[in-house]
Amino acid sequence: GDSVTQMEGPVTLSEEAFLTINCTYTATGYPSLFWYVQYPGEGLQLLLKATKADDKGSNKGFEATYRKETTSFHLEKGSVQVSDSAVYFCALSDLSGDNAGNMLTFGGGTRLMVKP
Amino acid sequence: DGGITQSPKYLFRKEGQNVTLSCEQNLNHDAMYWYRQDPGQGLRLIYYSQIVNDFQKGDIAEGYSVSREKKESFPLTVTSAQKNPTAFYLCASSRIGGTGELFFGEGSRLTVL
């Protein structure tokens, strides 16, 4: 079945540091890929997405490129802020086969802590 | 504003009691989902529904029940059969097809005393 693997956290960075959170996936079809962010005590919010190979999703200074050859969707940001402290989830939606209902497969989440 | 509303935000229950978590959406989405999140872990799918009066078990359905009598509503009941119910519960909705994006509520934190 489909699966998503993220680097384990927590990731602790100083403000203005460069961020990379690794995400790799396995899927039987041609999935859409997502990064969601969860702030403390809240639900998940979509951060960015990519629907086909070589697409780059971007939002709020975050970027991720859909790499089919390496089955990866790594999240990057050039300069993190304290307000970026949250848990980040990589996810895929494989609409082929039985998944006609947009069920997402999530990675385990990576906690990011940014210190001033 | 369109969105998903979960209630209550915090809930305490004694062992042996059933509790029902509410989830309402006004996004006109056909599909709705319940996920469970445990500290430091990812999300696990409990139940999902793609159409009114129909729903399917997810990966961890044991000890839970749902109903989908209206398109807008997808309540989750945590029964006394759920052995470890303390968790953060997230409701989500989506269109059928499209790019697969889910929209989430703010979650309900259940604590069993």
PDB file of C-alpha atoms in Angstrom:
ATOM      1  CA  GLY A   1       0.000   0.000   0.000  1.00  0.00           C
ATOM      2  CA  ASP A   2       0.836   3.665  -0.071  1.00  0.00           C
ATOM      3  CA  SER A   3       3.157   5.102   2.559  1.00  0.00           C
ATOM      4  CA  VAL A   4       4.902   8.343   3.481  1.00  0.00           C
ATOM      5  CA  THR A   5       8.137   8.606   5.439  1.00  0.00           C
ATOM      6  CA  GLN A   6       9.320  11.821   7.049  1.00  0.00           C
ATOM      7  CA  MET A   7      12.447  12.629   8.955  1.00  0.00           C
ATOM      8  CA  GLU A   8      11.919  12.354  12.666  1.00  0.00           C
ATOM      9  CA  GLY A   9      11.982  15.460  14.776  1.00  0.00           C
ATOM     10  CA  PRO A  10      12.218  17.592  16.578  1.00  0.00           C
ATOM     11  CA  VAL A  11      14.148  19.870  14.298  1.00  0.00           C
ATOM     12  CA  THR A  12      15.557  22.823  16.224  1.00  0.00           C
ATOM     13  CA  LEU A  13      16.838  25.843  14.313  1.00  0.00           C
ATOM     14  CA  SER A  14      17.802  29.405  15.018  1.00  0.00           C
ATOM     15  CA  GLU A  15      15.829  32.196  13.420  1.00  0.00           C
ATOM     16  CA  GLU A  16      16.861  32.893   9.795  1.00  0.00           C
ATOM     17  CA  ALA A  17      18.369  29.421   9.361  1.00  0.00           C
ATOM     18  CA  PHE A  18      17.675  27.272   6.302  1.00  0.00           C
ATOM     19  CA  LEU A  19      15.097  24.532   6.715  1.00  0.00           C
ATOM     20  CA  THR A  20      14.823  21.163   5.027  1.00  0.00           C
ATOM     21  CA  ILE A  21      12.361  18.483   6.095  1.00  0.00           C
ATOM     22  CA  ASN A  22      12.732  15.293   4.089  1.00  0.00           C
ATOM     23  CA  CYS A  23       9.750  13.357   2.791  1.00  0.00           C
ATOM     24  CA  THR A  24       9.719  10.243   0.620  1.00  0.00           C
ATOM     25  CA  TYR A  25       6.769   8.207  -0.515  1.00  0.00           C
ATOM     26  CA  THR A  26       5.650   4.953  -2.071  1.00  0.00           C
ATOM     27  CA  ALA A  27       2.497   4.800  -4.153  1.00  0.00           C
ATOM     28  CA  THR A  28       1.024   2.504  -6.755  1.00  0.00           C
ATOM     29  CA  GLY A  29      -0.373   5.253  -8.972  1.00  0.00           C
ATOM     30  CA  TYR A  30       0.328   8.908  -9.634  1.00  0.00           C
ATOM     31  CA  PRO A  31      -0.321  10.688  -6.362  1.00  0.00           C
ATOM     32  CA  SER A  32      -0.816  14.287  -5.478  1.00  0.00           C
ATOM     33  CA  LEU A  33       1.545  15.406  -2.714  1.00  0.00           C
ATOM     34  CA  PHE A  34       0.890  17.791   0.131  1.00  0.00           C
ATOM     35  CA  TRP A  35       2.504  19.507   3.071  1.00  0.00           C
ATOM     36  CA  TYR A  36       0.208  20.354   5.960  1.00  0.00           C
ATOM     37  CA  VAL A  37       1.122  22.415   9.014  1.00  0.00           C
ATOM     38  CA  GLN A  38      -0.324  22.075  12.511  1.00  0.00           C
ATOM     39  CA  TYR A  39       0.108  24.840  15.069  1.00  0.00           C
ATOM     40  CA  PRO A  40      -0.235  23.905  18.766  1.00  0.00           C
ATOM     41  CA  GLY A  41      -3.747  22.857  19.726  1.00  0.00           C
ATOM     42  CA  GLU A  42      -5.138  23.339  16.231  1.00  0.00           C
ATOM     43  CA  GLY A  43      -6.150  21.297  13.230  1.00  0.00           C
ATOM     44  CA  LEU A  44      -4.104  20.891  10.083  1.00  0.00           C
ATOM     45  CA  GLN A  45      -3.833  23.586   7.434  1.00  0.00           C
ATOM     46  CA  LEU A  46      -2.719  23.007   3.882  1.00  0.00           C
ATOM     47  CA  LEU A  47       0.671  24.628   3.356  1.00  0.00           C
ATOM     48  CA  LEU A  48       1.367  23.665  -0.255  1.00  0.00           C
ATOM     49  CA  LYS A  49       0.700  20.973  -2.814  1.00  0.00           C
ATOM     50  CA  ALA A  50       1.893  19.526  -6.108  1.00  0.00           C
ATOM     51  CA  THR A  51      -0.172  17.357  -8.388  1.00  0.00           C
ATOM     52  CA  LYS A  52       2.316  16.013 -10.938  1.00  0.00           C
ATOM     53  CA  ALA A  53       5.995  15.288 -11.396  1.00  0.00           C
ATOM     54  CA  ASP A  54       8.327  18.310 -11.421  1.00  0.00           C
ATOM     55  CA  ASP A  55       5.620  20.622 -10.069  1.00  0.00           C
ATOM     56  CA  LYS A  56       6.796  22.994  -7.369  1.00  0.00           C
ATOM     57  CA  GLY A  57       4.397  23.975  -4.621  1.00  0.00           C
ATOM     58  CA  SER A  58       5.086  27.176  -2.716  1.00  0.00           C
ATOM     59  CA  ASN A  59       3.467  29.264  -0.008  1.00  0.00           C
ATOM     60  CA  LYS A  60       4.636  31.650   2.738  1.00  0.00           C
ATOM     61  CA  GLY A  61       8.273  31.186   1.714  1.00  0.00           C
ATOM     62  CA  PHE A  62       8.066  27.381   1.848  1.00  0.00           C
ATOM     63  CA  GLU A  63       8.718  25.288  -1.257  1.00  0.00           C
ATOM     64  CA  ALA A  64       8.642  21.635  -2.238  1.00  0.00           C
ATOM     65  CA  THR A  65       9.254  19.977  -5.604  1.00  0.00           C
ATOM     66  CA  TYR A  66       7.571  16.750  -6.690  1.00  0.00           C
ATOM     67  CA  ARG A  67      10.475  14.456  -7.674  1.00  0.00           C
ATOM     68  CA  LYS A  68       9.147  11.296  -9.235  1.00  0.00           C
ATOM     69  CA  GLU A  69      12.592   9.835  -9.925  1.00  0.00           C
ATOM     70  CA  THR A  70      13.510   9.928  -6.234  1.00  0.00           C
ATOM     71  CA  THR A  71       9.903   9.639  -4.942  1.00  0.00           C
ATOM     72  CA  SER A  72      10.492  12.666  -2.759  1.00  0.00           C
ATOM     73  CA  PHE A  73       8.774  15.911  -1.790  1.00  0.00           C
ATOM     74  CA  HIS A  74      11.182  17.678   0.568  1.00  0.00           C
ATOM     75  CA  LEU A  75      10.032  20.867   2.268  1.00  0.00           C
ATOM     76  CA  GLU A  76      12.408  23.844   2.264  1.00  0.00           C
ATOM     77  CA  LYS A  77      12.463  27.407   3.497  1.00  0.00           C
ATOM     78  CA  GLY A  78      15.354  29.781   3.120  1.00  0.00           C
ATOM     79  CA  SER A  79      14.939  31.695   6.377  1.00  0.00           C
ATOM     80  CA  VAL A  80      12.743  30.405   9.172  1.00  0.00           C
ATOM     81  CA  GLN A  81      10.987  32.544  11.756  1.00  0.00           C
ATOM     82  CA  VAL A  82       9.880  31.799  15.303  1.00  0.00           C
ATOM     83  CA  SER A  83       6.297  31.829  14.020  1.00  0.00           C
ATOM     84  CA  ASP A  84       7.113  28.817  11.804  1.00  0.00           C
ATOM     85  CA  SER A  85       7.361  26.618  14.902  1.00  0.00           C
ATOM     86  CA  ALA A  86       4.788  23.879  14.330  1.00  0.00           C
ATOM     87  CA  VAL A  87       4.410  20.265  13.266  1.00  0.00           C
ATOM     88  CA  TYR A  88       4.694  19.600   9.548  1.00  0.00           C
ATOM     89  CA  PHE A  89       3.037  16.643   7.851  1.00  0.00           C
ATOM     90  CA  CYS A  90       3.802  15.269   4.426  1.00  0.00           C
ATOM     91  CA  ALA A  91       0.892  13.467   2.774  1.00  0.00           C
ATOM     92  CA  LEU A  92      -0.177  11.885  -0.470  1.00  0.00           C
ATOM     93  CA  SER A  93      -3.473  11.286  -2.167  1.00  0.00           C
ATOM     94  CA  ASP A  94      -3.480   8.499  -4.698  1.00  0.00           C
ATOM     95  CA  LEU A  95      -6.732   8.723  -6.635  1.00  0.00           C
ATOM     96  CA  SER A  96      -6.127   5.509  -8.555  1.00  0.00           C
ATOM     97  CA  GLY A  97      -7.447   2.142  -7.495  1.00  0.00           C
ATOM     98  CA  ASP A  98      -9.778   2.123  -4.512  1.00  0.00           C
ATOM     99  CA  ASN A  99      -9.076   5.645  -3.349  1.00  0.00           C
ATOM    100  CA  ALA A 100     -11.786   7.581  -5.127  1.00  0.00           C
ATOM    101  CA  GLY A 101     -12.545   9.530  -1.979  1.00  0.00           C
ATOM    102  CA  ASN A 102      -9.394  11.584  -1.512  1.00  0.00           C
ATOM    103  CA  MET A 103      -8.162   9.683   1.495  1.00  0.00           C
ATOM    104  CA  LEU A 104      -4.760  10.997   2.460  1.00  0.00           C
ATOM    105  CA  THR A 105      -1.868   8.909   3.661  1.00  0.00           C
ATOM    106  CA  PHE A 106       0.153  10.915   6.178  1.00  0.00           C
ATOM    107  CA  GLY A 107       3.716  10.774   7.336  1.00  0.00           C
ATOM    108  CA  GLY A 108       4.381  10.770  11.066  1.00  0.00           C
ATOM    109  CA  GLY A 109       4.951  14.517  11.281  1.00  0.00           C
ATOM    110  CA  THR A 110       8.065  16.539  12.035  1.00  0.00           C
ATOM    111  CA  ARG A 111       8.100  19.060  14.846  1.00  0.00           C
ATOM    112  CA  LEU A 112      10.000  22.248  14.051  1.00  0.00           C
ATOM    113  CA  MET A 113      11.160  24.529  16.833  1.00  0.00           C
ATOM    114  CA  VAL A 114      12.668  27.872  15.880  1.00  0.00           C
ATOM    115  CA  LYS A 115      14.572  29.786  18.556  1.00  0.00           C
ATOM    116  CA  PRO A 116      15.064  33.568  18.457  1.00  0.00           C
TER     117      PRO A 116
ATOM    118  CA  ASP B   1     -17.078  31.966   6.204  1.00  0.00           C
ATOM    119  CA  GLY B   2     -16.997  28.403   4.927  1.00  0.00           C
ATOM    120  CA  GLY B   3     -15.316  25.827   7.037  1.00  0.00           C
ATOM    121  CA  ILE B   4     -15.493  22.887   9.388  1.00  0.00           C
ATOM    122  CA  THR B   5     -16.657  23.198  12.966  1.00  0.00           C
ATOM    123  CA  GLN B   6     -15.833  20.622  15.593  1.00  0.00           C
ATOM    124  CA  SER B   7     -17.263  20.573  19.082  1.00  0.00           C
ATOM    125  CA  PRO B   8     -16.528  20.379  21.870  1.00  0.00           C
ATOM    126  CA  LYS B   9     -12.910  21.481  21.756  1.00  0.00           C
ATOM    127  CA  TYR B  10     -12.153  19.728  25.040  1.00  0.00           C
ATOM    128  CA  LEU B  11     -14.055  16.810  26.523  1.00  0.00           C
ATOM    129  CA  PHE B  12     -13.531  14.723  29.629  1.00  0.00           C
ATOM    130  CA  ARG B  13     -15.237  11.421  30.227  1.00  0.00           C
ATOM    131  CA  LYS B  14     -15.174   8.648  32.735  1.00  0.00           C
ATOM    132  CA  GLU B  15     -14.294   5.131  31.748  1.00  0.00           C
ATOM    133  CA  GLY B  16     -17.285   3.198  30.460  1.00  0.00           C
ATOM    134  CA  GLN B  17     -19.084   6.226  29.032  1.00  0.00           C
ATOM    135  CA  ASN B  18     -19.855   6.819  25.389  1.00  0.00           C
ATOM    136  CA  VAL B  19     -19.182  10.297  24.024  1.00  0.00           C
ATOM    137  CA  THR B  20     -20.113  11.904  20.723  1.00  0.00           C
ATOM    138  CA  LEU B  21     -17.953  14.435  18.909  1.00  0.00           C
ATOM    139  CA  SER B  22     -19.668  16.795  16.514  1.00  0.00           C
ATOM    140  CA  CYS B  23     -18.412  17.757  13.058  1.00  0.00           C
ATOM    141  CA  GLU B  24     -20.280  20.152  10.762  1.00  0.00           C
ATOM    142  CA  GLN B  25     -19.147  21.582   7.413  1.00  0.00           C
ATOM    143  CA  ASN B  26     -20.633  24.238   5.149  1.00  0.00           C
ATOM    144  CA  LEU B  27     -18.254  23.703   2.246  1.00  0.00           C
ATOM    145  CA  ASN B  28     -20.729  21.537   0.324  1.00  0.00           C
ATOM    146  CA  HIS B  29     -18.190  18.717   0.333  1.00  0.00           C
ATOM    147  CA  ASP B  30     -19.353  15.192  -0.353  1.00  0.00           C
ATOM    148  CA  ALA B  31     -16.644  13.384   1.598  1.00  0.00           C
ATOM    149  CA  MET B  32     -15.958  13.588   5.324  1.00  0.00           C
ATOM    150  CA  TYR B  33     -13.365  11.890   7.504  1.00  0.00           C
ATOM    151  CA  TRP B  34     -12.374  11.286  11.093  1.00  0.00           C
ATOM    152  CA  TYR B  35      -8.736  10.979  12.085  1.00  0.00           C
ATOM    153  CA  ARG B  36      -7.138  10.230  15.413  1.00  0.00           C
ATOM    154  CA  GLN B  37      -3.864  11.833  16.455  1.00  0.00           C
ATOM    155  CA  ASP B  38      -1.779  10.669  19.410  1.00  0.00           C
ATOM    156  CA  PRO B  39       1.078  12.687  20.909  1.00  0.00           C
ATOM    157  CA  GLY B  40       4.108  12.709  18.657  1.00  0.00           C
ATOM    158  CA  GLN B  41       2.395  10.582  16.045  1.00  0.00           C
ATOM    159  CA  GLY B  42       0.804  11.029  12.695  1.00  0.00           C
ATOM    160  CA  LEU B  43      -2.847  10.778  11.787  1.00  0.00           C
ATOM    161  CA  ARG B  44      -4.749   7.523  11.590  1.00  0.00           C
ATOM    162  CA  LEU B  45      -8.040   7.199   9.732  1.00  0.00           C
ATOM    163  CA  ILE B  46     -11.007   6.047  11.820  1.00  0.00           C
ATOM    164  CA  TYR B  47     -13.974   6.323   9.427  1.00  0.00           C
ATOM    165  CA  TYR B  48     -14.844   8.108   6.226  1.00  0.00           C
ATOM    166  CA  SER B  49     -17.968   8.812   4.241  1.00  0.00           C
ATOM    167  CA  GLN B  50     -18.314   9.750   0.589  1.00  0.00           C
ATOM    168  CA  ILE B  51     -22.083  10.094   0.476  1.00  0.00           C
ATOM    169  CA  VAL B  52     -25.024  10.519   2.805  1.00  0.00           C
ATOM    170  CA  ASN B  53     -26.139   7.341   4.576  1.00  0.00           C
ATOM    171  CA  ASP B  54     -22.945   5.514   3.677  1.00  0.00           C
ATOM    172  CA  PHE B  55     -19.603   5.254   5.463  1.00  0.00           C
ATOM    173  CA  GLN B  56     -16.561   3.010   5.509  1.00  0.00           C
ATOM    174  CA  LYS B  57     -14.154   1.831   8.183  1.00  0.00           C
ATOM    175  CA  GLY B  58     -10.660   3.205   8.186  1.00  0.00           C
ATOM    176  CA  ASP B  59      -7.560   1.702   9.741  1.00  0.00           C
ATOM    177  CA  ILE B  60      -8.633   1.934  13.401  1.00  0.00           C
ATOM    178  CA  ALA B  61     -12.456   1.751  13.455  1.00  0.00           C
ATOM    179  CA  GLU B  62     -12.787  -0.616  16.426  1.00  0.00           C
ATOM    180  CA  GLY B  63     -14.524   1.053  19.360  1.00  0.00           C
ATOM    181  CA  TYR B  64     -15.904   3.910  17.249  1.00  0.00           C
ATOM    182  CA  SER B  65     -19.152   4.511  15.383  1.00  0.00           C
ATOM    183  CA  VAL B  66     -20.354   7.202  12.968  1.00  0.00           C
ATOM    184  CA  SER B  67     -23.453   8.315  11.129  1.00  0.00           C
ATOM    185  CA  ARG B  68     -24.021  10.430   8.020  1.00  0.00           C
ATOM    186  CA  GLU B  69     -27.658  11.445   7.971  1.00  0.00           C
ATOM    187  CA  LYS B  70     -26.968  14.834   6.435  1.00  0.00           C
ATOM    188  CA  LYS B  71     -24.320  15.975   3.991  1.00  0.00           C
ATOM    189  CA  GLU B  72     -23.143  18.634   6.397  1.00  0.00           C
ATOM    190  CA  SER B  73     -22.752  16.480   9.487  1.00  0.00           C
ATOM    191  CA  PHE B  74     -20.563  13.502  10.413  1.00  0.00           C
ATOM    192  CA  PRO B  75     -20.624  12.845  14.190  1.00  0.00           C
ATOM    193  CA  LEU B  76     -18.226  10.378  15.786  1.00  0.00           C
ATOM    194  CA  THR B  77     -19.142   8.318  18.845  1.00  0.00           C
ATOM    195  CA  VAL B  78     -16.318   6.991  20.974  1.00  0.00           C
ATOM    196  CA  THR B  79     -17.779   3.965  22.682  1.00  0.00           C
ATOM    197  CA  SER B  80     -16.794   2.257  25.909  1.00  0.00           C
ATOM    198  CA  ALA B  81     -15.313  -0.502  23.752  1.00  0.00           C
ATOM    199  CA  GLN B  82     -12.485   1.802  22.701  1.00  0.00           C
ATOM    200  CA  LYS B  83      -9.666   0.702  24.979  1.00  0.00           C
ATOM    201  CA  ASN B  84      -7.505   3.804  24.769  1.00  0.00           C
ATOM    202  CA  PRO B  85      -9.712   6.737  23.774  1.00  0.00           C
ATOM    203  CA  THR B  86      -7.599   9.624  25.084  1.00  0.00           C
ATOM    204  CA  ALA B  87      -6.450  11.431  21.946  1.00  0.00           C
ATOM    205  CA  PHE B  88      -6.894  14.426  19.672  1.00  0.00           C
ATOM    206  CA  TYR B  89      -9.630  13.853  17.086  1.00  0.00           C
ATOM    207  CA  LEU B  90      -9.678  15.653  13.765  1.00  0.00           C
ATOM    208  CA  CYS B  91     -12.547  15.889  11.323  1.00  0.00           C
ATOM    209  CA  ALA B  92     -11.949  16.734   7.672  1.00  0.00           C
ATOM    210  CA  SER B  93     -13.873  17.102   4.443  1.00  0.00           C
ATOM    211  CA  SER B  94     -13.114  17.179   0.740  1.00  0.00           C
ATOM    212  CA  ARG B  95     -14.599  17.187  -2.711  1.00  0.00           C
ATOM    213  CA  ILE B  96     -14.676  13.883  -4.524  1.00  0.00           C
ATOM    214  CA  GLY B  97     -11.895  13.740  -7.108  1.00  0.00           C
ATOM    215  CA  GLY B  98      -9.940  16.900  -7.810  1.00  0.00           C
ATOM    216  CA  THR B  99      -6.446  17.111  -6.363  1.00  0.00           C
ATOM    217  CA  GLY B 100      -7.233  15.346  -3.105  1.00  0.00           C
ATOM    218  CA  GLU B 101      -6.941  18.277  -0.691  1.00  0.00           C
ATOM    219  CA  LEU B 102      -8.578  17.879   2.727  1.00  0.00           C
ATOM    220  CA  PHE B 103      -9.948  20.696   4.860  1.00  0.00           C
ATOM    221  CA  PHE B 104      -9.642  20.168   8.609  1.00  0.00           C
ATOM    222  CA  GLY B 105     -11.509  21.322  11.658  1.00  0.00           C
ATOM    223  CA  GLU B 106      -9.663  22.572  14.738  1.00  0.00           C
ATOM    224  CA  GLY B 107      -9.946  19.265  16.535  1.00  0.00           C
ATOM    225  CA  SER B 108     -11.451  17.870  19.718  1.00  0.00           C
ATOM    226  CA  ARG B 109      -9.273  16.708  22.585  1.00  0.00           C
ATOM    227  CA  LEU B 110     -10.811  13.817  24.530  1.00  0.00           C
ATOM    228  CA  THR B 111      -9.419  12.835  27.919  1.00  0.00           C
ATOM    229  CA  VAL B 112     -10.603   9.770  29.776  1.00  0.00           C
ATOM    230  CA  LEU B 113     -10.328  10.137  33.530  1.00  0.00           C
TER     231      LEU B 113
END
